[in-house]
Short mmCIF file of C-alpha atoms and ligand atoms in Angstrom, two decimals:
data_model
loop_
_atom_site.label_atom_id
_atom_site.label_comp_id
_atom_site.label_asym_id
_atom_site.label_seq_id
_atom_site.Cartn_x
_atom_site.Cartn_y
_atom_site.Cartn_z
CA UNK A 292 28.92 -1.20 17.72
CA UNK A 293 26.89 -2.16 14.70
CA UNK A 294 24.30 0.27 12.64
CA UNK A 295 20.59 -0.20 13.31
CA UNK A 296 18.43 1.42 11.16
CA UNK A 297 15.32 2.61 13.16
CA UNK A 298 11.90 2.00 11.55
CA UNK A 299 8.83 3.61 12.71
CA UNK A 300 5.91 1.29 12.23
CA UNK A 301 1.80 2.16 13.28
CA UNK A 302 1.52 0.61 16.97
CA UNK A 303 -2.17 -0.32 16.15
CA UNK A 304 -4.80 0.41 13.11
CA UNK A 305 -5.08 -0.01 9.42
CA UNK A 306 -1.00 -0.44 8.50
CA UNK A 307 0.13 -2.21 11.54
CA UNK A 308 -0.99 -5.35 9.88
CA UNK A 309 0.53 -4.76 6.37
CA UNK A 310 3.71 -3.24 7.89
CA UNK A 311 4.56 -6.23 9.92
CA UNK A 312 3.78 -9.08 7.31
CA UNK A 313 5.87 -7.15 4.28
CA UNK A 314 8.81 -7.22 6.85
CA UNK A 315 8.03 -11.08 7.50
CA UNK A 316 7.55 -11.42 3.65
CA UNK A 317 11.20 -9.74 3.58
CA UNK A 318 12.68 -12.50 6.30
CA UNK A 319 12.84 -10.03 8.98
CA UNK A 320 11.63 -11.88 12.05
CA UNK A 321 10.26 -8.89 14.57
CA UNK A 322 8.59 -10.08 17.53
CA UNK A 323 5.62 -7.60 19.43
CA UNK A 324 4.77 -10.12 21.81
CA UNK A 325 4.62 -7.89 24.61
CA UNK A 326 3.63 -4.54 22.98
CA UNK A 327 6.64 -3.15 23.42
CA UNK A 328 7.79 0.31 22.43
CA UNK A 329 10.24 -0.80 20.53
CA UNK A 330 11.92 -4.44 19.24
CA UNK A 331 15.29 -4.99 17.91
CA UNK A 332 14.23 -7.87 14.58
CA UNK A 333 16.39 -10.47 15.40
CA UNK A 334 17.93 -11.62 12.25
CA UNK A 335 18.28 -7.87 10.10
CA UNK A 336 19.98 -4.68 11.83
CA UNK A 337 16.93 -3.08 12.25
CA UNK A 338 15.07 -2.30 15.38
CA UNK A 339 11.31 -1.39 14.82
CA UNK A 340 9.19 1.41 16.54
CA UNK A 341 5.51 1.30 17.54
CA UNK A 342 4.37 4.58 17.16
CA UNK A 343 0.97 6.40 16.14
CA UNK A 344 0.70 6.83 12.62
CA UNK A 345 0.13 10.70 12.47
CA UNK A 346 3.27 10.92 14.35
CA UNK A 347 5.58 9.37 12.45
CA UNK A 348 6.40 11.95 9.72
CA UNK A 349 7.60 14.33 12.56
CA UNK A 350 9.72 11.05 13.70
CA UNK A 351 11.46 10.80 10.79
CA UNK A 352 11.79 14.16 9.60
CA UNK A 353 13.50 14.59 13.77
CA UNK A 354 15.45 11.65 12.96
CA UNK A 355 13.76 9.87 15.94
CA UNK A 356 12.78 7.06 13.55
CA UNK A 357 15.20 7.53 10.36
CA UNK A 358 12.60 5.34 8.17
CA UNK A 359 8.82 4.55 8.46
CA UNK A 360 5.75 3.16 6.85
CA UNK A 361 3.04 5.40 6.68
CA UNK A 362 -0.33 6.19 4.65
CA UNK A 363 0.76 9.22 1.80
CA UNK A 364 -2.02 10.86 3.20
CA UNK A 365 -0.53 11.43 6.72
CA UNK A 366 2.51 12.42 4.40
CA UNK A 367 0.90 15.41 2.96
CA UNK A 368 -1.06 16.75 6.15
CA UNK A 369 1.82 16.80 8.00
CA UNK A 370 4.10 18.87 5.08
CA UNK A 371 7.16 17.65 7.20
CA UNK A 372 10.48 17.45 5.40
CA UNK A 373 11.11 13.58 4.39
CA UNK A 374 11.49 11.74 1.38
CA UNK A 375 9.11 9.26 0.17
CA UNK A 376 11.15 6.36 -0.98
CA UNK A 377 8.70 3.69 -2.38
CA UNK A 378 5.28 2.46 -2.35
CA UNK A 379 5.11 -0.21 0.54
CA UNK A 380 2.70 -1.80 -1.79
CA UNK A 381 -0.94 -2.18 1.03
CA UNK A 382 -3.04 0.45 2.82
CA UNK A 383 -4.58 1.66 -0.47
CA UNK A 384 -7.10 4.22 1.02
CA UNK A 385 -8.78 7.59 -0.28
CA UNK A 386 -9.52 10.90 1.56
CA UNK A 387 -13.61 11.52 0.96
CA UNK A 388 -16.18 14.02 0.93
CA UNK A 389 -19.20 12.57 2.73
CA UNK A 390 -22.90 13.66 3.73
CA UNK A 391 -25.65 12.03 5.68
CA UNK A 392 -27.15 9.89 3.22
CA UNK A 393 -30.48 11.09 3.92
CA UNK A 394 -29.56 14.59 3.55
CA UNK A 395 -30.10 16.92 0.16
CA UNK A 396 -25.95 17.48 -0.30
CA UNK A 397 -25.14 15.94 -3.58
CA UNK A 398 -22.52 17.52 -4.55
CA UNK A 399 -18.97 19.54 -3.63
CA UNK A 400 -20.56 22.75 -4.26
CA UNK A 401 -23.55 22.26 -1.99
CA UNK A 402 -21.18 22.60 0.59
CA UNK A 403 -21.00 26.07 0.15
CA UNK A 404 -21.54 27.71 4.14
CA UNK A 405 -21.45 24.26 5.71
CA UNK A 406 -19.14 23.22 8.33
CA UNK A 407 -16.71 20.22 7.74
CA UNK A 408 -14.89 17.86 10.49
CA UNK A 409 -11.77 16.42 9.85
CA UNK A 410 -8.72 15.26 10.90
CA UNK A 411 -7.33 16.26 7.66
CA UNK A 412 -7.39 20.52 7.56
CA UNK A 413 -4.35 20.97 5.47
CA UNK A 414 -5.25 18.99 2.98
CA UNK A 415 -9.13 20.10 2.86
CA UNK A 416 -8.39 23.76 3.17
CA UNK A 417 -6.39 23.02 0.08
CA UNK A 418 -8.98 21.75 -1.84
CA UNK A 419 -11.76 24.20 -0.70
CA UNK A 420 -9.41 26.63 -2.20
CA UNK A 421 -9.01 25.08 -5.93
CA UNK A 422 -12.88 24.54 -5.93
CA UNK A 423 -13.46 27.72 -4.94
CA UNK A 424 -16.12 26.11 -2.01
CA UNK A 425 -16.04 28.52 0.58
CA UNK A 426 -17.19 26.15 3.90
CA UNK A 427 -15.40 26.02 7.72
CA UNK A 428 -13.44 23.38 8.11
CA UNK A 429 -13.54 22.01 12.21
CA UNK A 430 -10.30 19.64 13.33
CA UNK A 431 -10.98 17.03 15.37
CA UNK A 432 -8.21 14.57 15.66
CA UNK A 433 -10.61 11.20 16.06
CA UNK A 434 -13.55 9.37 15.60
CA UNK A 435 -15.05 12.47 12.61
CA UNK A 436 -17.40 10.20 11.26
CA UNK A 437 -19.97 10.42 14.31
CA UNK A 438 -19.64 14.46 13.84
CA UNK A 439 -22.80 15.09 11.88
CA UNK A 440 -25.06 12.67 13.76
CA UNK A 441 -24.23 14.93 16.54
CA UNK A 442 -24.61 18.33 15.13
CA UNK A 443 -21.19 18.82 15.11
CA UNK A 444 -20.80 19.49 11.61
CA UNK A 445 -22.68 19.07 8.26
CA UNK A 446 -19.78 16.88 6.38
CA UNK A 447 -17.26 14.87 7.38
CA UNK A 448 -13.60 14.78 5.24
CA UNK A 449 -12.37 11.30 6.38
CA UNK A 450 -10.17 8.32 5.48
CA UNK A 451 -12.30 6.06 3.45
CA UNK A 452 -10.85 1.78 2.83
CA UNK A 453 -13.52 -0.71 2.78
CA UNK A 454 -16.52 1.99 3.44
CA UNK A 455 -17.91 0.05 6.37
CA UNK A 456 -17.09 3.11 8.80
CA UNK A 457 -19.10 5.61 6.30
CA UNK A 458 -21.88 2.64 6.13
CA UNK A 459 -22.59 2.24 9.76
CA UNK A 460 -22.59 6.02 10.17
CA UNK A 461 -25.25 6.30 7.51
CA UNK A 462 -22.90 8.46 5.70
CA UNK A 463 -22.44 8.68 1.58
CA UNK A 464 -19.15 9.52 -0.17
CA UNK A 465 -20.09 12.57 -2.55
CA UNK A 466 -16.05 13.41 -4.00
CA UNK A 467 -12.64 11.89 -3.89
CA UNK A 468 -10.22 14.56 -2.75
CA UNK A 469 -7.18 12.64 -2.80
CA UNK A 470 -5.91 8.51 -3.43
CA UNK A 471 -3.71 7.51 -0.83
CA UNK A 472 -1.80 3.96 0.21
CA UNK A 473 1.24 3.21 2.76
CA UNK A 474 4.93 4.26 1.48
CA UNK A 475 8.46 3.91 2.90
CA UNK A 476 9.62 7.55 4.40
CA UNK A 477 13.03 8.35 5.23
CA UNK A 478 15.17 10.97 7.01
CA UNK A 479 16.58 13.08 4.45
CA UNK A 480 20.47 12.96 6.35
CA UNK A 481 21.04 9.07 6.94
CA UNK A 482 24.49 8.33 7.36
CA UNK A 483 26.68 5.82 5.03
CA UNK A 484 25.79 3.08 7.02
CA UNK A 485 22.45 3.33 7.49
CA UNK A 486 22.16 4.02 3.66
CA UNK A 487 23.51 0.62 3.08
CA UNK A 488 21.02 -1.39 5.51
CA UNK A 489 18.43 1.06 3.68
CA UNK A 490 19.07 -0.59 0.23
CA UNK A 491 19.06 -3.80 1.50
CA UNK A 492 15.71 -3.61 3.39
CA UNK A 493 14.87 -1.78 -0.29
CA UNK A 494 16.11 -4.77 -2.44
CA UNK A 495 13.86 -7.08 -0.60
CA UNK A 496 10.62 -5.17 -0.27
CA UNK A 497 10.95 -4.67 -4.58
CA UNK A 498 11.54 -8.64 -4.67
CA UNK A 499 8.65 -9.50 -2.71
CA UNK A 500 6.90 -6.64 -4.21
CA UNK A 501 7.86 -8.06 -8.14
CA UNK A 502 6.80 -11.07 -6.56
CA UNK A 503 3.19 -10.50 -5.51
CA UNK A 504 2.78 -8.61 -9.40
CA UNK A 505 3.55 -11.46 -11.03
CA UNK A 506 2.84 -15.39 -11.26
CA UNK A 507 4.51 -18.71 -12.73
CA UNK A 508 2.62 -20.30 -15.27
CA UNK A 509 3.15 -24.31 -16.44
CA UNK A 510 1.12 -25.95 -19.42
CA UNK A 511 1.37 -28.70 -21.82
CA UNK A 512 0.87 -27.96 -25.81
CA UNK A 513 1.20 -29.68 -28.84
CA UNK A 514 4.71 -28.91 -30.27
CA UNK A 515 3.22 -27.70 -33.37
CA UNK A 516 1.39 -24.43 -31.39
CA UNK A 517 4.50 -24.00 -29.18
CA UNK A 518 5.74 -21.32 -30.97
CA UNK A 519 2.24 -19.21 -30.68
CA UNK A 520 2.17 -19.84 -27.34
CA UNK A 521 6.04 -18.61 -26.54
CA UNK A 522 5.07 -15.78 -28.23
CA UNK A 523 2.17 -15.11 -25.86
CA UNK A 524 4.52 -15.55 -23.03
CA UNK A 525 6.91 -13.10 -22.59
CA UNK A 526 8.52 -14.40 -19.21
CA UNK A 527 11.77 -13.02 -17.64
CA UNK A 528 13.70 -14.31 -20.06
CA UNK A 529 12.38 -16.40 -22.43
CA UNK A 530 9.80 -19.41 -21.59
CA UNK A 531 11.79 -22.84 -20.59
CA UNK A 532 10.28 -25.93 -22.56
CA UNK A 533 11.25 -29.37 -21.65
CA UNK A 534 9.66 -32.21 -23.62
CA UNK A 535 6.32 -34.78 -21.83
CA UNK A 536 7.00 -38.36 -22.07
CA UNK A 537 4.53 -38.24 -24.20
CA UNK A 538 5.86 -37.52 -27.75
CA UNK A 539 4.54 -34.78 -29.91
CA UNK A 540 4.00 -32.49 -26.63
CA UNK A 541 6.03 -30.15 -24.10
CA UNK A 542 5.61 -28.67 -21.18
CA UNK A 543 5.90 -24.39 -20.94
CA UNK A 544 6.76 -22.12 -17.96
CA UNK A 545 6.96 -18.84 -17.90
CA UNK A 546 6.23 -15.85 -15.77
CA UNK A 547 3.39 -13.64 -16.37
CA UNK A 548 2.41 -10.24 -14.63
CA UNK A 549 -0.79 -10.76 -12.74
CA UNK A 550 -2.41 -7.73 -14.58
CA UNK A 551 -2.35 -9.40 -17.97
CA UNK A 552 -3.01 -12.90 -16.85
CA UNK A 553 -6.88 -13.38 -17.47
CA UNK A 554 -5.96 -11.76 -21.21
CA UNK A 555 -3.66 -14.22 -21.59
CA UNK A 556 -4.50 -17.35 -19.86
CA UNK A 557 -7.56 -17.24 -22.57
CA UNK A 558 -5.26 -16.68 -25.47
CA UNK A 559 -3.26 -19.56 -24.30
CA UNK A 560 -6.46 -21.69 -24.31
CA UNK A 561 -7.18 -20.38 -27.51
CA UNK A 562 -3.87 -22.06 -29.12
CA UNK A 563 -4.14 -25.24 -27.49
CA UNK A 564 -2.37 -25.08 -24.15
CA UNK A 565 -4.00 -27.44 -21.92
CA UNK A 566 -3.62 -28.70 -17.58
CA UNK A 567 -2.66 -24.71 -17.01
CA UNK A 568 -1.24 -24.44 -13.77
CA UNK A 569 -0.99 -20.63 -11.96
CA UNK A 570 1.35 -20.42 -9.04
CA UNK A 571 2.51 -17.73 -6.93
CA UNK A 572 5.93 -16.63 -6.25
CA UNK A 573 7.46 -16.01 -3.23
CA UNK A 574 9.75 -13.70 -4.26
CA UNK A 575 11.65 -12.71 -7.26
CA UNK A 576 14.79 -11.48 -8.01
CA UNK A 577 15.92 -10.24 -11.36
C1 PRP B 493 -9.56 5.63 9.02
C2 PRP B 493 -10.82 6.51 9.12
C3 PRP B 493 -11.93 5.55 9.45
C4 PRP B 493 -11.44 4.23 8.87
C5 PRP B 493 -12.12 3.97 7.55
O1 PRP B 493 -8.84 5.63 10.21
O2 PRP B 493 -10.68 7.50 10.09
O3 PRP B 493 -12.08 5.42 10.83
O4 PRP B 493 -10.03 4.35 8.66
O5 PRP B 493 -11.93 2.64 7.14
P1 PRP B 493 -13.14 1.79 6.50
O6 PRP B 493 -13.63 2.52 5.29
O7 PRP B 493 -12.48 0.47 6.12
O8 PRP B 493 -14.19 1.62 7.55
P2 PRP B 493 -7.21 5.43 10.29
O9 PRP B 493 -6.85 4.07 9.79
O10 PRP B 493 -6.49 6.57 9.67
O11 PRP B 493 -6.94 5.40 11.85
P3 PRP B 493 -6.70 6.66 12.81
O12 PRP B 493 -7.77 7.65 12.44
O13 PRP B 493 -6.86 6.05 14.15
O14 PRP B 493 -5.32 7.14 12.56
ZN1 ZN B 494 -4.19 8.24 11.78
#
């Protein structure tokens, strides 16, 4: 019988979304028609499991699931033994203080003798600790950001992304306890084979990850400022340049990473490139 490698993905919320494109982007075709508990993908020995997100470290670590996408901050509250492989590259997140926005708390420290709901008590106790802020922390395992309008507690340590939940609540971030996006988890005792599907799921989330970092750049310069603009150009190699009909001129391509390219697409304008064209890659392989 052939190796699957089981993969433990969020059955609904926040990373469901980014979980199932990046293994689309990857050319594993997963269908959850149905909502299903489970789906073999059809082309890639992998069969995926729709599970809830807190759950999932326990999954892995049980070898239920032997890999899984989940936020780093379900990671740490859980402190179950699994290794975190890789950035999945989505979910970015961060784990927040917040008041009433009416209220007088302005700070950490005026929650000295307050109460605090969260989902997150590991983590918070934690940090209570190092800042010396000596407040009760009260779990709840859902919907914390109504707990102050209903006198259930004073502060609220929740998952913050856009900052529409905290909006509608009429609640204000006052501190950033901890930065947090979705990462690939794995069982720390997979056998040889599932190892091997492992490193090829691995090699195509970094291509498609490369990929999205990065973008292919064309233009047309004079051949006397081709050199300059080479130079600005690092590429993966070195830029290709292929002469224009029209003589005196080329044509440039090149890769650049995405962070750099305002800084450079004005330097390139600078020296004389002209008709810049930006395009995104699919994926990359180097
Ligand atoms: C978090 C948090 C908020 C929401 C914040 O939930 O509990 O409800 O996301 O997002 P926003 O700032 O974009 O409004 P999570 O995704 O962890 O779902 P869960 O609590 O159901 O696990
Ligand atoms: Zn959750």
């Amino acid at each position: 019988m052939q190796t699957t490698l089981k993969i433990a993905v969020q059955k609904s919320g926040r990373l469901y979304e980014g979980s199932m494109k990046l293994l689309k982007e990857c050319g594993i075709e997963v269908s959850n028609g149905n909502n299903q508990l489970r789906v073999q993908a059809a082309n890639f020995p992998i069969e995926v499991f729709f599970l809830r997100d807190d759950d999932i470290p326990e999954y892995v670590q049980d070898a239920v699931a032997d890999i899984g996408f989940v936020g780093e901050n379900v990671v740490k509250e859980s402190r179950k033994d699994v290794d975190t492989i890789e950035k999945a590259g989505f979910g970015k997140c961060r784990l927040s203080l917040a008041v009433p926005k009416n209220g007088t708390m302005k700070t950490a420290a005026d929650l000295n003798g307050k109460k605090i709901a969260t989902s997150y008590p590991n983590i918070l106790n934690a940090y209570l600790k190092e800042k010396n802020i000596s407040a009760s922390i009260h779990e709840i395992s859902g919907s914390v950001e109504i707990a102050p309008r209903i006198g259930l507690a004073d502060a609220i340590c929740d998952l913050v992304s856009s900052g529409s939940t905290l909006f509608t609540n009429e609640l204000k971030e006052i501190e950033t306890i901890l930065s947090s996006e979705a990462v690939l988890i794995s069982n720390k005792n997979l056998s040889a084979d599932k190892k091997i599907i492992l490193e090829s799921l691995l090699f195509r989330i970094r291509s498609v990850k490369k990929a999205k970092n990065n973008k292919y750049v064309l233009l047309n310069a004079p051949n006397d400022k081709v050199k300059t603009i080479c130079e600005l150009l690092p590429g993966m190699k070195s830029p290709t340049i292929l002469p224009l009909a029209e003589s005196g001129w080329s044509s440039i391509h090149s890769v650049i990473a995405e962070s750099d390219f305002w800084n450079v697409i004005q330097q390139l304008k600078a020296n004389g490139a002209q008709g810049i064209l930006i395009i995104p890659i699919e994926k990359m392989i180097i």
